[in-house]
Tab-separated table of C-alpha atoms in Angstrom:
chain	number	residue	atom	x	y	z
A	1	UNK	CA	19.180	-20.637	-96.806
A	2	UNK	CA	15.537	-21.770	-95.298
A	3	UNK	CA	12.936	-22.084	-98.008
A	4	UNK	CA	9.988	-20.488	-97.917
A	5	UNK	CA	10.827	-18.096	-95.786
A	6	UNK	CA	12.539	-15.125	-97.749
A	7	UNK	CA	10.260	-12.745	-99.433
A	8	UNK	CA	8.818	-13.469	-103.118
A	9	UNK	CA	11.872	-10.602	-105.009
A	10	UNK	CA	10.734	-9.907	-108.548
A	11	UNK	CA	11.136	-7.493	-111.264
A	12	UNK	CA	9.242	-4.121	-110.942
A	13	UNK	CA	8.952	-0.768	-112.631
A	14	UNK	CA	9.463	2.250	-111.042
A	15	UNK	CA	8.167	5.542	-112.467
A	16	UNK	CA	9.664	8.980	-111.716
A	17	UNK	CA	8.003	12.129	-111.512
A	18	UNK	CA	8.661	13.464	-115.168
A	19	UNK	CA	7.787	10.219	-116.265
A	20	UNK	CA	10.520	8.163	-117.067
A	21	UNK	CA	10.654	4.384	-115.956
A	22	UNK	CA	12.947	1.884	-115.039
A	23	UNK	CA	12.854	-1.906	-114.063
A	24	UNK	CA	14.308	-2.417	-110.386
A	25	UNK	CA	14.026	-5.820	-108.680
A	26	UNK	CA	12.021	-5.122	-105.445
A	27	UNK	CA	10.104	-6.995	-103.002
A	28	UNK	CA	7.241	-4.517	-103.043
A	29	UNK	CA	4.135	-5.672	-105.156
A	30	UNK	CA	3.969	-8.162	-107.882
A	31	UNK	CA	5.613	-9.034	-110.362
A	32	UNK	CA	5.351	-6.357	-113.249
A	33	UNK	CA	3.752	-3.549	-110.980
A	34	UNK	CA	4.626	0.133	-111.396
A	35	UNK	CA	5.600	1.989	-108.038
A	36	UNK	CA	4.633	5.641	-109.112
A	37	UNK	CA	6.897	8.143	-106.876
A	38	UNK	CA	5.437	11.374	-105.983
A	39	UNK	CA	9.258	12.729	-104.856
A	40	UNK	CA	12.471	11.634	-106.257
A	41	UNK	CA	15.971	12.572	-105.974
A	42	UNK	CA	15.496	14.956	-109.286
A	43	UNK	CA	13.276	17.365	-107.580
A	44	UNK	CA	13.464	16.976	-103.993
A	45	UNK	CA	15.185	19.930	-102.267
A	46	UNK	CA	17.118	17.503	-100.077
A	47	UNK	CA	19.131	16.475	-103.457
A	48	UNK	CA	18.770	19.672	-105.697
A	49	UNK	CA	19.861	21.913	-102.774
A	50	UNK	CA	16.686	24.290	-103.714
A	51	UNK	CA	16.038	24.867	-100.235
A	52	UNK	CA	18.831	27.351	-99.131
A	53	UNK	CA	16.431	29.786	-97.316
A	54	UNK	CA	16.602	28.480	-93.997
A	55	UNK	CA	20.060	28.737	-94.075
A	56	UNK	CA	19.943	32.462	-94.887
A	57	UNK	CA	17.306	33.199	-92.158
A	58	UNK	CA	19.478	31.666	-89.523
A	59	UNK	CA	17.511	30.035	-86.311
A	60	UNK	CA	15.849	30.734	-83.502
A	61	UNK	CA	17.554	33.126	-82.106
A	62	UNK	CA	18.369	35.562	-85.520
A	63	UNK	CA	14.638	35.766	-85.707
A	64	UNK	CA	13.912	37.079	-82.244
A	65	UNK	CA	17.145	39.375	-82.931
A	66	UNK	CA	15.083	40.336	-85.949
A	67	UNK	CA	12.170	41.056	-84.407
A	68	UNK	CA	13.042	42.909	-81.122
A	69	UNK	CA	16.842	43.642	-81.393
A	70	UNK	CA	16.011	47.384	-82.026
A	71	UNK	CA	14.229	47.439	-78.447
A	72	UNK	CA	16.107	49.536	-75.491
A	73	UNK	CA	15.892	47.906	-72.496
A	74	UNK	CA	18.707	49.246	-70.864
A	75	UNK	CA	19.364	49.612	-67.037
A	76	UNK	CA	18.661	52.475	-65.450
């Protein structure tokens, strides 16, 4: 490997949102920093699978079924 030209990789902590830590080695910061997360895997829906409701709704085209599929526009 070249020196001096790989990023400076150090120990960091890493703080989740309910507050529990834990040391990661990183490139981000210096050494000894905290990286506060404002979404983690323990309550993002992505992970938790809290955000079913689009799923029930359906898309596009269930809504405007919704909306105007009791309309008569037959031929006469």
């Amino acid at each position: 490997m070249k020196s001096g030209i790989h990023p400076d990789y150090h120990m960091i902590n890493v703080e989740m949102t309910d507050g529990t830590t834990f040391q990661v080695r990183s490139t981000w910061g210096k050494e000894g920093d905290t990286l506060h997360l404002d979404i983690d895997p323990k309550v993002h829906p992505a992970w938790t699978g809290g955000n079913t409701r689009l799923l029930q709704e359906g898309g596009q085209v269930a809504r405007f079924n919704k909306r105007f599929g009791g309309l008569a526009l037959g031929k006469k």
